[in-house]
Coordinates of C-alpha atoms in Angstrom, one line a residue:
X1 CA 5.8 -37.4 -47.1
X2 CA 7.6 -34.3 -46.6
X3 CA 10.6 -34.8 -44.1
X4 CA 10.8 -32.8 -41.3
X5 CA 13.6 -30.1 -40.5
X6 CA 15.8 -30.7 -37.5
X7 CA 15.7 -27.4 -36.0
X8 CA 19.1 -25.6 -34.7
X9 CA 21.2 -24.7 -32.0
X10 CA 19.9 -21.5 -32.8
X11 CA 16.8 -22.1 -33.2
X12 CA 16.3 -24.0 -30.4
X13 CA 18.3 -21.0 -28.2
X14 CA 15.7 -18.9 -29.3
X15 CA 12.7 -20.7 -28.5
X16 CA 14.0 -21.3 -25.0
X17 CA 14.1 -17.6 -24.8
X18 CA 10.7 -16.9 -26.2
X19 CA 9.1 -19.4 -24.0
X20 CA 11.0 -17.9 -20.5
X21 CA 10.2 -14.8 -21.8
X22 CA 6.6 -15.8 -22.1
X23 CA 6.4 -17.6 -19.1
X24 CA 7.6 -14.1 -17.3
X25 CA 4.7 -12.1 -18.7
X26 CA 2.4 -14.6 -17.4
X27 CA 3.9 -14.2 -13.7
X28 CA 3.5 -11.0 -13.6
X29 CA 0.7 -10.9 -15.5
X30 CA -1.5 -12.7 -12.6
X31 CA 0.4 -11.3 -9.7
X32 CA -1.6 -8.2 -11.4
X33 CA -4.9 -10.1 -11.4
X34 CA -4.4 -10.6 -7.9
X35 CA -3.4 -7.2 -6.3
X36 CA -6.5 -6.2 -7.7
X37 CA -8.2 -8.4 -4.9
X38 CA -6.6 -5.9 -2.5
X39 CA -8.7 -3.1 -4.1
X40 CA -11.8 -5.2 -3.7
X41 CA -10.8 -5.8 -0.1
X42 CA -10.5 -2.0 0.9
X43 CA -13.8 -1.5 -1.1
X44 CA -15.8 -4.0 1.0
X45 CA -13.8 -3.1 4.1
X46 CA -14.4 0.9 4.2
X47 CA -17.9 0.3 3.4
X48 CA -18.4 -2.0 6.1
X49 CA -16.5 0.5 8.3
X50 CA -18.4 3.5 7.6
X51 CA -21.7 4.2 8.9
X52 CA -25.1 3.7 6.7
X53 CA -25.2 7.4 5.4
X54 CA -21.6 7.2 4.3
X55 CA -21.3 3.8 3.0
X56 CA -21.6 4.6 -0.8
X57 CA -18.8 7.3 -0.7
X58 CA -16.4 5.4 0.8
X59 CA -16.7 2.8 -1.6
X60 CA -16.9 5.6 -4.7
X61 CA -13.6 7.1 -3.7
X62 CA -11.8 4.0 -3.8
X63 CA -13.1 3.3 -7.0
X64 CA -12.4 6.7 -8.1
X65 CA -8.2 6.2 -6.8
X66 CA -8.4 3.8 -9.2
X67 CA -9.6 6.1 -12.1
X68 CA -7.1 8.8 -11.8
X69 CA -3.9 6.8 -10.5
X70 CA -3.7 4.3 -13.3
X71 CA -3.5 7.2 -15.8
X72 CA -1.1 9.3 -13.7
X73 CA 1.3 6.6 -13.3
X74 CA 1.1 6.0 -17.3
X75 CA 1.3 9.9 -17.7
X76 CA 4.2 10.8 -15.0
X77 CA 4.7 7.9 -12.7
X78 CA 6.7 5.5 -14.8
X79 CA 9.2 8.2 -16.1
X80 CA 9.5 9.2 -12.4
X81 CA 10.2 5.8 -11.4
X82 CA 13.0 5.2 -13.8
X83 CA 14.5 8.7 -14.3
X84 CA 15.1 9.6 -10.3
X85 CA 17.2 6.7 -8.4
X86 CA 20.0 9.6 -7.7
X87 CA 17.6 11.4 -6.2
X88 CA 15.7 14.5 -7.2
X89 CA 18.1 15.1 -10.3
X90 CA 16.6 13.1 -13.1
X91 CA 18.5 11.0 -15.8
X92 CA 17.0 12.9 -18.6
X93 CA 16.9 9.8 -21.2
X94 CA 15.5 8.0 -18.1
X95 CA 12.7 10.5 -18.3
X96 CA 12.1 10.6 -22.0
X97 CA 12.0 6.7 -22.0
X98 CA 9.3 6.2 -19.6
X99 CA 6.8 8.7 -21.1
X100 CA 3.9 8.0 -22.8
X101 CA 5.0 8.9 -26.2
X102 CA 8.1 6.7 -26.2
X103 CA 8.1 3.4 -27.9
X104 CA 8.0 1.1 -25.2
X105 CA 4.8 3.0 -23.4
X106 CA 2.2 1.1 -25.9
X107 CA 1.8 -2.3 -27.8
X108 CA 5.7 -3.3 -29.0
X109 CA 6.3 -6.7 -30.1
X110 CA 10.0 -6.2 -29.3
X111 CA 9.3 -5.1 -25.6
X112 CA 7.3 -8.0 -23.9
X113 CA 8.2 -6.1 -20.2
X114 CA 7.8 -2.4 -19.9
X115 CA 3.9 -2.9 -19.8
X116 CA 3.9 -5.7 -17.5
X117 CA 6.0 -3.8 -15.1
X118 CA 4.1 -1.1 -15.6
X119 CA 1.0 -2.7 -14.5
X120 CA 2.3 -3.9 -11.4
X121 CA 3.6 -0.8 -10.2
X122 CA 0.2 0.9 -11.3
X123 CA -1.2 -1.4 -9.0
X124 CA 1.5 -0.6 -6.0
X125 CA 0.3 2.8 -6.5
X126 CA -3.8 2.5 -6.0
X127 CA -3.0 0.4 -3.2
X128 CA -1.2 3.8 -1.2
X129 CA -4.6 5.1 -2.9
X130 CA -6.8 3.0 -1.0
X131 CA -5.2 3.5 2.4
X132 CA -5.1 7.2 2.6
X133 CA -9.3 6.5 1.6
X134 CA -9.6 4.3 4.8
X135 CA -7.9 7.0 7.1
X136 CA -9.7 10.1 5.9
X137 CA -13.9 8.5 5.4
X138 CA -16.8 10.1 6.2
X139 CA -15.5 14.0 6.2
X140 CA -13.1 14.6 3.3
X141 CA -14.3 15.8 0.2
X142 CA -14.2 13.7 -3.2
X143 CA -12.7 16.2 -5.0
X144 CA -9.7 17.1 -2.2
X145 CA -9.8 13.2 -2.1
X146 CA -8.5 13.1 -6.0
X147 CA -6.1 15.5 -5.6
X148 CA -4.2 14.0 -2.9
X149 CA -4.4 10.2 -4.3
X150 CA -3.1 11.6 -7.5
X151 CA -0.1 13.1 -5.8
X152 CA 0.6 10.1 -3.4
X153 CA -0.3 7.6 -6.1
X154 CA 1.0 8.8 -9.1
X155 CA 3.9 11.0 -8.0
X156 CA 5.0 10.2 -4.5
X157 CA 5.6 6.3 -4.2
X158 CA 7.2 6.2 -7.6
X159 CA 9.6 8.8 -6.1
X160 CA 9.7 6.4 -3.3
X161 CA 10.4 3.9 -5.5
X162 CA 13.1 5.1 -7.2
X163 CA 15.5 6.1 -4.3
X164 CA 13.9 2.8 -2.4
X165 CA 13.3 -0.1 -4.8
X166 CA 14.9 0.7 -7.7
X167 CA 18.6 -1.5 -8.2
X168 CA 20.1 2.2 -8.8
X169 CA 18.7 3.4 -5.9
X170 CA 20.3 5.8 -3.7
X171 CA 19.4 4.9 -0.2
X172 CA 20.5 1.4 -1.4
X173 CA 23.8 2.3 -3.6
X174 CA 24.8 5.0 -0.5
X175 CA 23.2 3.2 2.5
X176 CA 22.6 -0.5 1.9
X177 CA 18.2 -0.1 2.2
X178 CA 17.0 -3.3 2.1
X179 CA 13.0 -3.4 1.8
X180 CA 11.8 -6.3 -0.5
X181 CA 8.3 -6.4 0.3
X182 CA 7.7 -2.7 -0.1
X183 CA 7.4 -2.0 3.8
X184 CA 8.7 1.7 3.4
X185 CA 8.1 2.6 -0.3
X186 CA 4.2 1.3 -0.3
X187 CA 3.2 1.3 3.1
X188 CA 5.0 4.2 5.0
X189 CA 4.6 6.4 2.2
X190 CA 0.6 6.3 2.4
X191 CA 0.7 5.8 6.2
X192 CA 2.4 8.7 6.6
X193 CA 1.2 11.1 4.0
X194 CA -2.4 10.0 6.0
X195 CA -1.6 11.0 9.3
X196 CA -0.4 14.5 7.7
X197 CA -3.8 14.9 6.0
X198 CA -5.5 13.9 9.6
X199 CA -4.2 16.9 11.1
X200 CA -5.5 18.8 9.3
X201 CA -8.5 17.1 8.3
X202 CA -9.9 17.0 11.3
X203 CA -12.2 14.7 13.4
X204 CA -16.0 13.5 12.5
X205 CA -18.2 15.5 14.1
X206 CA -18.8 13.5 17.5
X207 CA -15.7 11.8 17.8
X208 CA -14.7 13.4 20.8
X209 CA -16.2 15.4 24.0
X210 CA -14.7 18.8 24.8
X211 CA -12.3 17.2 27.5
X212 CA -11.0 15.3 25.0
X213 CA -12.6 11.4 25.6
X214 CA -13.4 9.7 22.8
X215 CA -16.9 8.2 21.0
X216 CA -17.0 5.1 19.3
X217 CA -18.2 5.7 15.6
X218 CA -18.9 1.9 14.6
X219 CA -19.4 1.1 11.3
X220 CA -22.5 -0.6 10.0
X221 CA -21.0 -4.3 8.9
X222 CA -18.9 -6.2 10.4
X223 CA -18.8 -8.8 8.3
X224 CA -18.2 -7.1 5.5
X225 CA -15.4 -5.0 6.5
X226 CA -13.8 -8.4 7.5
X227 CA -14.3 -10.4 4.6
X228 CA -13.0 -7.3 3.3
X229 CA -9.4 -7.8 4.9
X230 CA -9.5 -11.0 4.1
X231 CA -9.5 -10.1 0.3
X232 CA -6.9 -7.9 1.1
X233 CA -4.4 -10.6 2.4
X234 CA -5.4 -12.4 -1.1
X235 CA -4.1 -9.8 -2.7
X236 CA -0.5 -9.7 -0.9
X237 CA 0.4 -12.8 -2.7
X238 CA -0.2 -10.9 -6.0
X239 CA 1.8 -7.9 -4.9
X240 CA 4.5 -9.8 -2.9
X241 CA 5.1 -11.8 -6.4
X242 CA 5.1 -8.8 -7.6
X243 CA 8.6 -7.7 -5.4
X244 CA 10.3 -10.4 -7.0
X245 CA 12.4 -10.5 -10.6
X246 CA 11.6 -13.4 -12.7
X247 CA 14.7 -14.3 -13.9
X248 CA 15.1 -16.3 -17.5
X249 CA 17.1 -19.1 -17.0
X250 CA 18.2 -18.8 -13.8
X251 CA 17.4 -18.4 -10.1
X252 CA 14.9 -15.8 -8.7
X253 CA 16.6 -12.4 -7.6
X254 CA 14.6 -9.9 -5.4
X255 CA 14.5 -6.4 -6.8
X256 CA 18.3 -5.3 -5.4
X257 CA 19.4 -7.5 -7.8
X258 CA 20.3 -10.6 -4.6
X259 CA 19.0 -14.6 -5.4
X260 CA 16.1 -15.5 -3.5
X261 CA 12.9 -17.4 -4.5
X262 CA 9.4 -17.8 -3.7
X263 CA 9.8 -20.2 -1.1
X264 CA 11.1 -17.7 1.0
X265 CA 8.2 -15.7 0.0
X266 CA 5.7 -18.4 1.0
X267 CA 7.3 -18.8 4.4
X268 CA 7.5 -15.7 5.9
X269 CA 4.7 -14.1 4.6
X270 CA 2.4 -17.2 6.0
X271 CA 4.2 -16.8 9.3
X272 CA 3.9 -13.2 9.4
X273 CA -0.1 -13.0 8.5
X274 CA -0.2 -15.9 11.6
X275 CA 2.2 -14.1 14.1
X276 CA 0.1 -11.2 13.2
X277 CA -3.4 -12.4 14.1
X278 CA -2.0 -13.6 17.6
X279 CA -0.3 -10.4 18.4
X280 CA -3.6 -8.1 17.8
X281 CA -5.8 -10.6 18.8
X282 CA -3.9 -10.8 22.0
X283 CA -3.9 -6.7 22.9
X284 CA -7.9 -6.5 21.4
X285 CA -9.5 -9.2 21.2
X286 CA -11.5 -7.4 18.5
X287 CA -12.0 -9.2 14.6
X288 CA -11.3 -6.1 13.3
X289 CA -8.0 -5.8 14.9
X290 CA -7.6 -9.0 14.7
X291 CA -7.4 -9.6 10.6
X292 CA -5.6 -6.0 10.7
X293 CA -3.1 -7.3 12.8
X294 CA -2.4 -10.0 10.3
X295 CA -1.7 -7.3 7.6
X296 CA 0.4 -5.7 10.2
X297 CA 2.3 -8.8 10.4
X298 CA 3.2 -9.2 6.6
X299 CA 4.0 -5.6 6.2
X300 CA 6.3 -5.7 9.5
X301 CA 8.3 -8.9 8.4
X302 CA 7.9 -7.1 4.5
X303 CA 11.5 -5.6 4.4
X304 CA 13.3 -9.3 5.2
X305 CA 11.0 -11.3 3.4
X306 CA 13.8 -13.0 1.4
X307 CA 15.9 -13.1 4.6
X308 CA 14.1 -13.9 7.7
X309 CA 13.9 -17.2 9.7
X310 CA 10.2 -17.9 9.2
X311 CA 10.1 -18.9 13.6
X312 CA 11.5 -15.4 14.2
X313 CA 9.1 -13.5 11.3
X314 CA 5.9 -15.3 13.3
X315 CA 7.7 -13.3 16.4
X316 CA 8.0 -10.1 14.3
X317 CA 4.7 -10.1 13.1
X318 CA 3.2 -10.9 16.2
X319 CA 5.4 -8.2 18.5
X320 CA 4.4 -5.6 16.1
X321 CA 1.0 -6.2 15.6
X322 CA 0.5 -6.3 19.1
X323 CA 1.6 -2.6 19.8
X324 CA -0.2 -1.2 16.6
X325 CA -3.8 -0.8 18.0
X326 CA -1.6 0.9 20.8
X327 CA -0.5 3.5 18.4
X328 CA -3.9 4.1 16.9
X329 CA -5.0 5.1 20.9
X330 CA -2.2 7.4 21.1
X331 CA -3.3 9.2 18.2
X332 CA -6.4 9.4 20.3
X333 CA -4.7 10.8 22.4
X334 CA -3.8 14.1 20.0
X335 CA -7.6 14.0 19.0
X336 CA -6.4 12.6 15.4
X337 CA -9.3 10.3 14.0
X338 CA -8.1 8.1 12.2
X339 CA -11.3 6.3 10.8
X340 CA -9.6 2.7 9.9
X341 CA -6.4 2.7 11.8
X342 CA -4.6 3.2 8.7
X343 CA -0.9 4.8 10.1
X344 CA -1.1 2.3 13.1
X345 CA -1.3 -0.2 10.2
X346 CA 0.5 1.0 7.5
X347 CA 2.7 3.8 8.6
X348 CA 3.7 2.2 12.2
X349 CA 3.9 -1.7 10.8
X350 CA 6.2 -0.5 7.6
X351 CA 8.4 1.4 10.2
X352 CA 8.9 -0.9 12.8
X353 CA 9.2 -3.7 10.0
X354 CA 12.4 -1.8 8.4
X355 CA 14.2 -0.9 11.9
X356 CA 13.7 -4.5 13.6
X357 CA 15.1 -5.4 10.1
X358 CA 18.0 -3.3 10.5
X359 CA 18.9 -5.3 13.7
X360 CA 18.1 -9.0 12.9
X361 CA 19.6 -8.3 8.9
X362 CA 22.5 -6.5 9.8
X363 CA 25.8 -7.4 8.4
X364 CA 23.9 -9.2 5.3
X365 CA 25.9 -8.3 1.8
X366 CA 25.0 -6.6 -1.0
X367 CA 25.5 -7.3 -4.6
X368 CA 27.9 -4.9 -6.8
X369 CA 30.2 -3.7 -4.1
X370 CA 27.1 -1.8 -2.4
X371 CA 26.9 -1.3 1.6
X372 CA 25.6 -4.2 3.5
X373 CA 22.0 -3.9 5.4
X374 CA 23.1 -1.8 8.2
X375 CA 21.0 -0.7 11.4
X376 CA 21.8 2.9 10.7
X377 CA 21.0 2.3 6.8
X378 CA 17.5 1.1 7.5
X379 CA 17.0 3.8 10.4
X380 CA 17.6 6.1 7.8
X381 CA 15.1 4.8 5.3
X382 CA 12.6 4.7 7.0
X383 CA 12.9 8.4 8.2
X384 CA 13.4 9.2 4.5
X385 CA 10.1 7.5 3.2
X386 CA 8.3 8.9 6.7
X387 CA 9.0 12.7 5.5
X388 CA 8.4 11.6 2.1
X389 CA 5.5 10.6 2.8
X390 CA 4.2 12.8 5.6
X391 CA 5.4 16.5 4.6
X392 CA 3.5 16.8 1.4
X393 CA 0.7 15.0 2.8
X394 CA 0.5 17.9 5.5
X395 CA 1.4 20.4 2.9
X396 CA -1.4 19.3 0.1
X397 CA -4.0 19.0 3.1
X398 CA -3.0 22.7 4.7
X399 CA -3.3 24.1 0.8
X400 CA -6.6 22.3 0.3
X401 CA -8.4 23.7 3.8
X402 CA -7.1 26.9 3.5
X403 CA -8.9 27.0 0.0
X404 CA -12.1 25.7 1.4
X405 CA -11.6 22.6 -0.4
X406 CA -10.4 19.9 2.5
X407 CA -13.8 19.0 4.1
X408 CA -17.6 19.2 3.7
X409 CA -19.7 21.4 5.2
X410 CA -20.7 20.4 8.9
X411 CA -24.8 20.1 7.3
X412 CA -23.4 17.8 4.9
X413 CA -21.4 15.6 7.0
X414 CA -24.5 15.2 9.2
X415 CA -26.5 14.1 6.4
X416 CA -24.3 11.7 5.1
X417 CA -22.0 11.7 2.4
X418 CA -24.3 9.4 0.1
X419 CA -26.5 11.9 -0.4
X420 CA -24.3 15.3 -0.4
X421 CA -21.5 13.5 -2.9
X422 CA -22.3 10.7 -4.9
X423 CA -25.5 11.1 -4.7
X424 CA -27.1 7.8 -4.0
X425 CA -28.2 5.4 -1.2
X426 CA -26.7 2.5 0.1
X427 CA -29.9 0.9 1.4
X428 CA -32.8 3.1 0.3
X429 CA -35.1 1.1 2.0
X430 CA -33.7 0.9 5.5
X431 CA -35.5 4.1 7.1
X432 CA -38.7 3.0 6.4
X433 CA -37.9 -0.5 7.8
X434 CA -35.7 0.6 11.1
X435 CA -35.3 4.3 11.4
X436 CA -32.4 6.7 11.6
X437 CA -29.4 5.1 11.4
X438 CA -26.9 8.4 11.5
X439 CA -26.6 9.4 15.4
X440 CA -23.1 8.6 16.8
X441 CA -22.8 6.0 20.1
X442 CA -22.5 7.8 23.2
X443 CA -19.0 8.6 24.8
X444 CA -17.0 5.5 26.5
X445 CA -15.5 6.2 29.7
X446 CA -12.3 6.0 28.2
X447 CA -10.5 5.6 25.1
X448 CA -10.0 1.5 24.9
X449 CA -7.6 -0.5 22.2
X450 CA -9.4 -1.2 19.0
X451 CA -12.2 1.0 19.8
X452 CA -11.6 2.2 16.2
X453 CA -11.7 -0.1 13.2
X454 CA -8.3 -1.0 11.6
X455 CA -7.3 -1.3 8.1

């Protein structure tokens, strides 16, 4: 009988390091799996919030934001990511390393993270995809829709990121930012960069009267844009994981390089989602704002995930959430239709998250002789990521409608963008049964909270 080897220090060293390095991949590798949940919630929730003649468009353009950003961020994104954290100067063998004909951009049995990483921020990217989809349904046209998802997707939030989230960072190195959960890089950015393609965009055609009162355009299901959020908030646990560093060996760190772990994950982002619900169920009493306002909640108490008392991030989500259907009246107000409420939701939550976080976080330290979280440090984020976000947005948009390009013809929006863009039918068979479904509701009064669907 042959006797068996003891193995070595060494060896033993190394197979402790294989198997964390292993067991790293696999993290990340589901928190992936997950987030793509959140793309399967914004599909069933902008169909279900889109009228019958629209239904199949809004569904086709998230899919599409898929297509083009996962490329772009394999293309450009990655290199941005990594070569700009002083700002818009890059680090030139930053830039080299992260495109896609460098070693580690493709199977490399030496490198078991670069594609992992890469995955996970390819999915933080569709998601600020998907959100500018919600805001701008039923008008826009699929090709200006491309456009603008590859420049927010694939340019823009990795940009974000790398003044934002990355450990280099320069809002974090010079000011002491402090966003965890991705409040400002993800959410503002698209939020933002959405409410600058609104204005110009425009409104649906019967959204609101000549004195300026608005129409409720109601989506066709309810349950299905529902069900819809409720996939989304699946997802957050995928991308939340995917805010924190598996660290080999040791404790958890969040991506500023500081220990923290999942519990404090699990806490406040549970607390939040609740705190969340209350608040916009409270102001509306509407489902729609009401699972909304629990996304609201997480991306409000986002920036001091790691931080946070989980009593006081139920009281953040909650406060925030509350107010947001408020927002999406005042942009009512400017005759700015925003389909699914998604600045009030992304663009106002990730905001207010990051400057309430600059009051309760204040004082926190940082690691390598950085600034601590300062009110005046997160202040200043968040007006950073908000013109990031929200000057090319306005800028692509203008480009795009001067060209002709922004929106489809008024005879094509009338008939539905089904059939004048995919083309196809979402329920072929419903005219026969019930009729036209394509008129708008006639004008309320006045403009009430959650008259509009949130996403």
């Amino acid at each position: 009988m042959e006797e068996q080897k003891t193995p070595t220090l060494e060896e033993l060293q190394a197979l402790i390091e294989m198997t964390n390095t292993l067991n790293m991949e696999m993290f990340y590798w589901w928190c992936t799996a997950l987030m793509i949940c959140i793309h399967a919630g914004f599909l069933s929730y902008e169909i279900g919030a889109s009228r019958l003649k629209n239904a199949l468009a809004a569904g086709v353009k998230n899919i599409l934001a898929f297509g083009f950003i996962v490329p772009s961020v394999f293309l450009l994104g990655w290199a941005v990511y990594n070569a700009f954290p002083d700002g818009l100067v890059p680090r030139m063998d930053a830039l080299m390393a992260g495109m896609p004909w460098s070693q580690s951009m493709g199977p490399n049995i030496q490198d078991n993270a670069t594609g992992i990483f890469w995955g996970a921020f390819a999915l933080f990217a569709a998601t600020t995809g998907s959100i500018l989809s919600g805001a701008i349904i039923e008008r826009a046209r699929m090709s200006a829709f491309i456009i603008m998802t590859i420049v927010l997707g694939g340019f823009l939030w990795l940009l974000a990121a790398a003044w934002g989230w990355h450990p280099e960072g320069w809002l974090t190195v010079k000011w002491g930012y402090h966003d965890v959960g991705a409040a400002g890089v993800v959410h503002m950015i698209a939020g933002f960069f959405a409410l600058g393609v609104l204005i110009n965009l425009g409104a649906r055609i019967g959204r609101f009267n000549a004195d300026g009162s608005a129409n409720a355009i109601v989506g066709h299901s309810m349950p299905m844009s529902v069900v819809g959020l409720m996939l989304i908030i699946v997802g957050f646990f995928g991308f939340l994981g995917g805010c924190i560093i598996y660290n080999s060996g040791a404790q958890w760190i969040n991506i500023y390089g500081q220990p923290t772990n999942l519990s404090a994950f699990s806490f406040n982002t549970l607390m939040g989602f609740a705190g969340g619900l209350i608040g916009a169920y409270l102001t509306t009493r509407e489902p729609y704002w009401m699972m909304s306002g629990g996304l609201v909640g997480i991306i409000s108490v986002a920036p001091g995930l790691d931080l946070y008392h989980p009593g006081l991030a139920y009281l953040i989500g909650m406060g925030v959430s509350a107010l947001a259907p408020l927002v999406n009246n005042l942009l009512l107000k400017f005759k700015l239709d925003d389909a699914v409420g998604a600045f009030a939701v992304h663009g106002f939550g990730g905001f207010a998250g990051l400057v309430i976080s600059g009051i309760f976080l204040a004082g926190y330290p940082n690691v390598n002789g950085m600034p601590e979280i300062s009110f005046f440090g997160q202040l200043g984020g968040a007006i950073v990521m908000a013109a990031l976000g929200f000057i090319p947005g306005y800028a692509i948009s203008y480009a795009l409608k001067q060209a002709g390009m922004l929106r489809v013809p008024a005879h094509a929006e009338e008939r539905g963008l089904d059939l004048t863009e995919v083309p196809a039918q979402a329920y072929p068979e419903w005219s026969s049964m019930y009729g036209s479904s394509t008129s708008v509701s006639g004008p309320a009064p006045t403009p009430l909270v959650g008259e509009t669907k949130p996403a």
